[in-house]
mmCIF file of C-alpha atoms in Angstrom:
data_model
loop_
_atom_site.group_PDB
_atom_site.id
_atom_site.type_symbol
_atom_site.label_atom_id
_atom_site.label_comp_id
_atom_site.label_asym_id
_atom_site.label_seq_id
_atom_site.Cartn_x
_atom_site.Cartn_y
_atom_site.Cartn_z
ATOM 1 C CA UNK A 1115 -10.861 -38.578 20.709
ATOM 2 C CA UNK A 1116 -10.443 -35.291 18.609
ATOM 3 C CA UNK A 1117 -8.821 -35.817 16.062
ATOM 4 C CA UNK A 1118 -7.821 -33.670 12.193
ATOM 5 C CA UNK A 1119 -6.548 -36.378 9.290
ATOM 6 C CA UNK A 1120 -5.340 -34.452 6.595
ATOM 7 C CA UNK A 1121 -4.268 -36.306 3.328
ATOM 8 C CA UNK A 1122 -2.150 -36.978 1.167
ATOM 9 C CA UNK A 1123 0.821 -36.546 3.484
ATOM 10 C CA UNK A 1124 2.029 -35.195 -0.071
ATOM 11 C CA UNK A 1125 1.769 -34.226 -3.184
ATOM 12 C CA UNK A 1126 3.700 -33.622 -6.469
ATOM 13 C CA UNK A 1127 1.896 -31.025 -9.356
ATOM 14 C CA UNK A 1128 2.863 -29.079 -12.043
ATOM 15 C CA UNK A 1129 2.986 -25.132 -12.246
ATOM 16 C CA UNK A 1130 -0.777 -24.300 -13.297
ATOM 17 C CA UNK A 1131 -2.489 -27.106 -12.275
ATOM 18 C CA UNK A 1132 -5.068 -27.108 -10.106
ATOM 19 C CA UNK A 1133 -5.215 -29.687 -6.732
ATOM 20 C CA UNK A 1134 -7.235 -30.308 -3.853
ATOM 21 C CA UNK A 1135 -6.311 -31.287 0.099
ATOM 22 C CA UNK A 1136 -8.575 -32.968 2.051
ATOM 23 C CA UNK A 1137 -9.325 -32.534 5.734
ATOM 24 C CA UNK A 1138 -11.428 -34.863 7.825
ATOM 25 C CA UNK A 1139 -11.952 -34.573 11.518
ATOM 26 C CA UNK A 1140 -13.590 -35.611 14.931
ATOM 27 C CA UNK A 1141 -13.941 -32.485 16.885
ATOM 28 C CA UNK A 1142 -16.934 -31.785 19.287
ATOM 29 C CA UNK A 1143 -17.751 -29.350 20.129
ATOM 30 C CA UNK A 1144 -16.972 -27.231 16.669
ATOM 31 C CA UNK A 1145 -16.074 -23.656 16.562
ATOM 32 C CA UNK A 1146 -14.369 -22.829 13.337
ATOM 33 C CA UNK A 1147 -12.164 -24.397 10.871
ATOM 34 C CA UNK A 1148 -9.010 -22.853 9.414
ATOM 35 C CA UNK A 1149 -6.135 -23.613 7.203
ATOM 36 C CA UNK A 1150 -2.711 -22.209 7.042
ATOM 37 C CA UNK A 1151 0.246 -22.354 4.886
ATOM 38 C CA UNK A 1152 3.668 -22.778 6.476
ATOM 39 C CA UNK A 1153 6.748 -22.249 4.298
ATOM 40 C CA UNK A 1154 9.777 -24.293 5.158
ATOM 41 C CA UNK A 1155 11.429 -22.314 7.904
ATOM 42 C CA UNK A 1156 8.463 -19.906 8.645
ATOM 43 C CA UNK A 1157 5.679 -20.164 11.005
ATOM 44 C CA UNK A 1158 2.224 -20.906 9.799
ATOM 45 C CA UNK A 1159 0.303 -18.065 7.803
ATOM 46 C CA UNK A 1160 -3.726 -18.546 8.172
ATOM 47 C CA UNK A 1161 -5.153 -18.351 4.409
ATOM 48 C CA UNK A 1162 -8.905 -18.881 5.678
ATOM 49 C CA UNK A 1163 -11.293 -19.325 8.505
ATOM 50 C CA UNK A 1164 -14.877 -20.879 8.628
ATOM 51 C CA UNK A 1165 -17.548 -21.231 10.889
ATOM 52 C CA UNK A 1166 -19.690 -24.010 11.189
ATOM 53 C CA UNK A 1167 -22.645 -22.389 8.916
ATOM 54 C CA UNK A 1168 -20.031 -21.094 5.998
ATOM 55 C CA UNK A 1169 -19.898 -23.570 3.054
ATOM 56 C CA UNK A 1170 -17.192 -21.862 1.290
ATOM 57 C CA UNK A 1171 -14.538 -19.284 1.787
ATOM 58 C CA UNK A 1172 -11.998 -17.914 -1.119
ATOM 59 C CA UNK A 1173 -8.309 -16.038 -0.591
ATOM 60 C CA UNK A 1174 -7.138 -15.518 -3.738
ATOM 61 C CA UNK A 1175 -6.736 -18.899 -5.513
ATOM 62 C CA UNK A 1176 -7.064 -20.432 -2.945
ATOM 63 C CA UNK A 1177 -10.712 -21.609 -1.388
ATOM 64 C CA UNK A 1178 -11.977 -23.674 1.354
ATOM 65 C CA UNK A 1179 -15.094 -25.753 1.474
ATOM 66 C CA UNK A 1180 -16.750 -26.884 4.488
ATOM 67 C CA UNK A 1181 -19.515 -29.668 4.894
ATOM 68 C CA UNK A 1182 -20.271 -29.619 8.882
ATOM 69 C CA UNK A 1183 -22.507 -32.466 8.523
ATOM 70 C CA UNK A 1184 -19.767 -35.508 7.263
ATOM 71 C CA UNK A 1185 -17.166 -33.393 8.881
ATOM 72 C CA UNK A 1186 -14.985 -32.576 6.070
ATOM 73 C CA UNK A 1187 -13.205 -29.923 4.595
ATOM 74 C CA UNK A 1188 -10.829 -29.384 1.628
ATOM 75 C CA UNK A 1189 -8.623 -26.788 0.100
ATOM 76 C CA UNK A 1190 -8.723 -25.940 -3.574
ATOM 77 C CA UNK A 1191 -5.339 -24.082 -5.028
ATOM 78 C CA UNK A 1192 -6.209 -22.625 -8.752
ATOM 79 C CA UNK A 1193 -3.418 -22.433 -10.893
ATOM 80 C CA UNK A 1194 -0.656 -23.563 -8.731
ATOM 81 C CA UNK A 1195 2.305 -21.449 -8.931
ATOM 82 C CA UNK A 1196 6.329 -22.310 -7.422
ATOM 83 C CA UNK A 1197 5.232 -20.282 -4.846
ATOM 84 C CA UNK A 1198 2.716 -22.268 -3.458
ATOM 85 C CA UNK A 1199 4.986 -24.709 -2.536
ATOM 86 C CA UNK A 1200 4.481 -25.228 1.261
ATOM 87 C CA UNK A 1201 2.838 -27.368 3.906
ATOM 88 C CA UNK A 1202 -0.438 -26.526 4.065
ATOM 89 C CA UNK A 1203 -2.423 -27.678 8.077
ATOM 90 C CA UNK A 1204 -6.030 -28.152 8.516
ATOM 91 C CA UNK A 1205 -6.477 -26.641 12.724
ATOM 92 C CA UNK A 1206 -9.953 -27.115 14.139
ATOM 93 C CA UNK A 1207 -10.758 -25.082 16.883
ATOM 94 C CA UNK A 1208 -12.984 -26.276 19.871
ATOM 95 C CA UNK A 1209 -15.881 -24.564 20.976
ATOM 96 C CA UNK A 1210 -14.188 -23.435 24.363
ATOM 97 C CA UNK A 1211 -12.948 -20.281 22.914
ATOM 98 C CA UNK A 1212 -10.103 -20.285 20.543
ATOM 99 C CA UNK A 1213 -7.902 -18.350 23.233
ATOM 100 C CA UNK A 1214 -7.814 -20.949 25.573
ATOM 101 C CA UNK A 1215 -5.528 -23.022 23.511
ATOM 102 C CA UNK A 1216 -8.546 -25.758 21.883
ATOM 103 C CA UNK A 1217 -7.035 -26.078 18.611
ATOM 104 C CA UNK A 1218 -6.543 -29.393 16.779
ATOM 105 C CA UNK A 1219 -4.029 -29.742 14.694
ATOM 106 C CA UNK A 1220 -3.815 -31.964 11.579
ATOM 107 C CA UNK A 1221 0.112 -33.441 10.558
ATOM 108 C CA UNK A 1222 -0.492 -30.850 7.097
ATOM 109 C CA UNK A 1223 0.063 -31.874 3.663
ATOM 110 C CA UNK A 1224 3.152 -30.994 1.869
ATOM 111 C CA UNK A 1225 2.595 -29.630 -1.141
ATOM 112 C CA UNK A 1226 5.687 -29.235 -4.050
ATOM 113 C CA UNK A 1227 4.977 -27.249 -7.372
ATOM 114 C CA UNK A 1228 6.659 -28.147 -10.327
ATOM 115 C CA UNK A 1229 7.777 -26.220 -12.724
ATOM 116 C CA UNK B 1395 5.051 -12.420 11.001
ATOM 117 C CA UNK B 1396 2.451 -9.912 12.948
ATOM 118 C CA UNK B 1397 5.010 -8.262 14.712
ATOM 119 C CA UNK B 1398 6.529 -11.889 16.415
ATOM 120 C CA UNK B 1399 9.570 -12.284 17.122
ATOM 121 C CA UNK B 1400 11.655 -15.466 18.779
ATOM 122 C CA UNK B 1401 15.362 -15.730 20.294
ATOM 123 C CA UNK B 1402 17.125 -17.351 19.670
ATOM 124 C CA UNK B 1403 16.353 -19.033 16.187
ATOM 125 C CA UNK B 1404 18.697 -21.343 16.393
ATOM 126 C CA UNK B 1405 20.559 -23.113 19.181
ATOM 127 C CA UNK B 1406 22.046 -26.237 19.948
ATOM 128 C CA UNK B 1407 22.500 -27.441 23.431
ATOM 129 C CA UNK B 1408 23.928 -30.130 25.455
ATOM 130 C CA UNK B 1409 21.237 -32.868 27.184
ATOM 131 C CA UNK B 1410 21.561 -31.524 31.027
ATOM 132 C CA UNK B 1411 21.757 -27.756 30.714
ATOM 133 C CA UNK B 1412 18.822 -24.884 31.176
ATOM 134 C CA UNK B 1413 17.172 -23.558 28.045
ATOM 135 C CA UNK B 1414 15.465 -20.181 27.245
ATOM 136 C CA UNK B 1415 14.165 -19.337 24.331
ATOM 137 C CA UNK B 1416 12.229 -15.758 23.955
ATOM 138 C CA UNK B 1417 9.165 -14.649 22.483
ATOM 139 C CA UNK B 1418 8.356 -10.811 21.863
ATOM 140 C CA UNK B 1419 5.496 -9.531 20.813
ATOM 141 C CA UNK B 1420 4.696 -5.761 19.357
ATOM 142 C CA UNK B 1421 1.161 -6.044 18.985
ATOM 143 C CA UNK B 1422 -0.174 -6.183 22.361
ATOM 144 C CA UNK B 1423 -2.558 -9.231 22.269
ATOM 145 C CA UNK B 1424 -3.602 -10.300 25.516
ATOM 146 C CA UNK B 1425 -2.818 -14.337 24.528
ATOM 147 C CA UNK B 1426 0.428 -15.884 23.521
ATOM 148 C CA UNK B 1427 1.252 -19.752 23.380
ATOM 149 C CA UNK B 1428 4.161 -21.981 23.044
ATOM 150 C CA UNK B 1429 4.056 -24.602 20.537
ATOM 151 C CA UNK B 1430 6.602 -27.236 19.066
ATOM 152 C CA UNK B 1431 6.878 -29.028 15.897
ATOM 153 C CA UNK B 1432 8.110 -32.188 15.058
ATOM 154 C CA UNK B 1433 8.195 -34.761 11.742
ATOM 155 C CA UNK B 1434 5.579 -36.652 11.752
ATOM 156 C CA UNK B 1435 2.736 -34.746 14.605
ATOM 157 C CA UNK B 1436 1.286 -31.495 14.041
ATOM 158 C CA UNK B 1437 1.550 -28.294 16.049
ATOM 159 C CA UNK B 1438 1.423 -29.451 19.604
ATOM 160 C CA UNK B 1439 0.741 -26.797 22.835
ATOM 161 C CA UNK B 1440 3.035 -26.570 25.089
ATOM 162 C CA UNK B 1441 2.243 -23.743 27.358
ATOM 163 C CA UNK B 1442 -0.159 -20.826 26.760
ATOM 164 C CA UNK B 1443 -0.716 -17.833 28.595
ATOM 165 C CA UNK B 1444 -3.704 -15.664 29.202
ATOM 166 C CA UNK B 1445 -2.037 -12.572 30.796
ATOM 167 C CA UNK B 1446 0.873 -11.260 32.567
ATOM 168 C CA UNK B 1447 1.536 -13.828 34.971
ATOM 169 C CA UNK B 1448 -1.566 -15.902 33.983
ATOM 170 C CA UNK B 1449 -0.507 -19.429 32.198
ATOM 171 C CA UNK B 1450 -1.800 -22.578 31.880
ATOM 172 C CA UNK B 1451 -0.266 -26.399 30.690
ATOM 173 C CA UNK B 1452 -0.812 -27.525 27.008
ATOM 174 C CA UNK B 1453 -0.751 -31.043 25.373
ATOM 175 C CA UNK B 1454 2.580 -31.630 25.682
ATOM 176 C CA UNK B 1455 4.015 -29.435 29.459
ATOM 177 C CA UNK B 1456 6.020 -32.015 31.070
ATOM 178 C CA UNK B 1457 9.703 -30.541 31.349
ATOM 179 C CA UNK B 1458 9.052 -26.955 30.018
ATOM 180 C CA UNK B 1459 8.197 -24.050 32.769
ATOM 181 C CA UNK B 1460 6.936 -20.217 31.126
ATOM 182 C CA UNK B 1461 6.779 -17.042 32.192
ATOM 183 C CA UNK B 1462 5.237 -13.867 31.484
ATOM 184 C CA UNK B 1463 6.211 -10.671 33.574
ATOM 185 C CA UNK B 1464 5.508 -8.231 30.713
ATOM 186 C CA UNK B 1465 2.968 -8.222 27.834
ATOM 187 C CA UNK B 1466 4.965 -8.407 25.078
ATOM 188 C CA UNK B 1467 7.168 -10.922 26.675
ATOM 189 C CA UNK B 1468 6.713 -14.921 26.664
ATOM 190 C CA UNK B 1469 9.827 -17.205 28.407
ATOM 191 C CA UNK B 1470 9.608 -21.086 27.524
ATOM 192 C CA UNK B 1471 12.114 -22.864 29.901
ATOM 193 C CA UNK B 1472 13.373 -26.055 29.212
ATOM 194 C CA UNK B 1473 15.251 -26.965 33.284
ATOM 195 C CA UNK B 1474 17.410 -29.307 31.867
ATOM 196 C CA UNK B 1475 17.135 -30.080 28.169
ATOM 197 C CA UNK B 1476 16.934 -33.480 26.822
ATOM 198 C CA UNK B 1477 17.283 -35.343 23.075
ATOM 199 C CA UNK B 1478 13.488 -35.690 22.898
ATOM 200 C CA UNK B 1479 13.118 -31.653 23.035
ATOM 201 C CA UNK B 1480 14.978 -31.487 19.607
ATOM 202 C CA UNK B 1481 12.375 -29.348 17.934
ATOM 203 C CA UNK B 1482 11.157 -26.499 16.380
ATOM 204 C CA UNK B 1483 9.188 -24.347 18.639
ATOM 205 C CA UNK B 1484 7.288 -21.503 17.642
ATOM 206 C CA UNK B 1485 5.091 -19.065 19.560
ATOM 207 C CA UNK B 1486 1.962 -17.474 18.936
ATOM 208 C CA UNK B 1487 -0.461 -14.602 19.705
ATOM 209 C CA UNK B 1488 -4.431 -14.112 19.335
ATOM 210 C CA UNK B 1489 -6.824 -11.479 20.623
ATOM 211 C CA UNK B 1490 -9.438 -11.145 22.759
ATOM 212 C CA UNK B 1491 -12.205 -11.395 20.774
ATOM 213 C CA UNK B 1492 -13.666 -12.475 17.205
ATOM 214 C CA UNK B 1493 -11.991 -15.298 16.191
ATOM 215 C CA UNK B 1494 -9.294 -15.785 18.036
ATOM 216 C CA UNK B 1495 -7.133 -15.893 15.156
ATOM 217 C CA UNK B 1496 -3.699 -17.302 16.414
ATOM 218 C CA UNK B 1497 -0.287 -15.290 14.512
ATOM 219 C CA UNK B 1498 2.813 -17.582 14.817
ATOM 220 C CA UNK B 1499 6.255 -16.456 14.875
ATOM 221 C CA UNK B 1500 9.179 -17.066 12.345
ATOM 222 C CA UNK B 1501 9.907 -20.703 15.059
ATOM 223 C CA UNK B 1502 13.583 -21.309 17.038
ATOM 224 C CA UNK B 1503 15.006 -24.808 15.959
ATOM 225 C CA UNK B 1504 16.559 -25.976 18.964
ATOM 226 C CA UNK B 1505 18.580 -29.231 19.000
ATOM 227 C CA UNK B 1506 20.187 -31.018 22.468
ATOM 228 C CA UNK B 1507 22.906 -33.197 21.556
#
């Protein structure tokens, strides 16, 4: 079954620390990976998208690692600020076309920056 | 919010009655999709389109209808609205090529009471 596990469900940091997210999935056949941040009461914003032969890919502070082969990803935030405060969702897309609707979506990890 | 925009964003209902909600779209992408989002499960389709008068069912299509007349224009129809379809429902747009990077509106909380 495909499937994106995202963890922790949450998280607690002070202003200018930095944290990770983890993403782990069982998607075949793999297109691309992205994350997204989604604000409470907003839609989700994309903040990066890989393909299956990018390791890495940086917006910002923010940067996304990819390792195809164990099937994991993560999200690195650099110096948190209040404004990062948000649910952040791990989607992997299918390899049917990512206009057909093939995205998997993980639950997202909510994030809350301290001051 | 790329030019997205939903109606109503918020509306409460009563279990029995015909829904719409609206989503309108300025930036002419060929593909938009209905999604909803609830505690505890992430983003799940509902109903996607792939052209004016072109749709197909999502994950989760049993008890919503859409339609698509226009372009810019994406109906999500809920016949007769029940408790469960308390949600938040948000649409989407992608292109036609490259990515397919999906843009997702600012979401219409709807609760049926």
């Amino acid at each position: 079954k495909n499937q994106v596990e995202q963890s922790p469900q949450s998280l607690i940091i002070l202003e200018g620390k930095n944290c990770t997210l983890q993403c782990n999935y069982t998607v075949s056949p793999f297109s691309n990976l992205r994350w997204y941040k989604q604000d409470t009461g907003r839609g989700p914003v994309s903040l990066t998208i890989m393909t299956f032969s990018e390791n890495t890919k940086s917006n910002g502070r923010y940067t996304a690692t990819l390792d195809a082969d164990t099937k994991q990803s993560s999200l690195h935030i650099t110096a948190s600020q209040l404004s990062d405060s948000a649910s952040y969702i791990c989607v992997v897309i299918l390899n049917y076309g990512g206009s057909q609707g093939n995205l998997i979506f993980g639950k997202g990890t909510k994030l809350s920056v301290k001051p | 919010d790329a030019g997205i925009t939903q109606s109503p964003r918020h509306k409460v209902t009563e279990t029995g009655t015909p829904v719409t909600l609206r989503c309108h779209q300025t930036e002419n992408h060929r593909y938009m999709y209905w999604y909803r989002q609830d505690p505890g499960h992430g983003l799940r389709l509902i109903h996607y389109s792939y052209g004016v008068k072109d749709t197909d069912k999502g994950e989760v299509s049993d008890g919503y209808s859409v339609s698509r007349s226009k372009t810019e224009d994406f109906l999500l129809t809920l016949e007769s609205a029940t408790s469960s379809q308390t949600s938040v429902y948000f649409c989407a747009i992608s292109e036609e090529s490259g990515t397919y990077e999906q843009y997702f509106g600012p979401g219409t909380r709807l609760t049926v009471t």
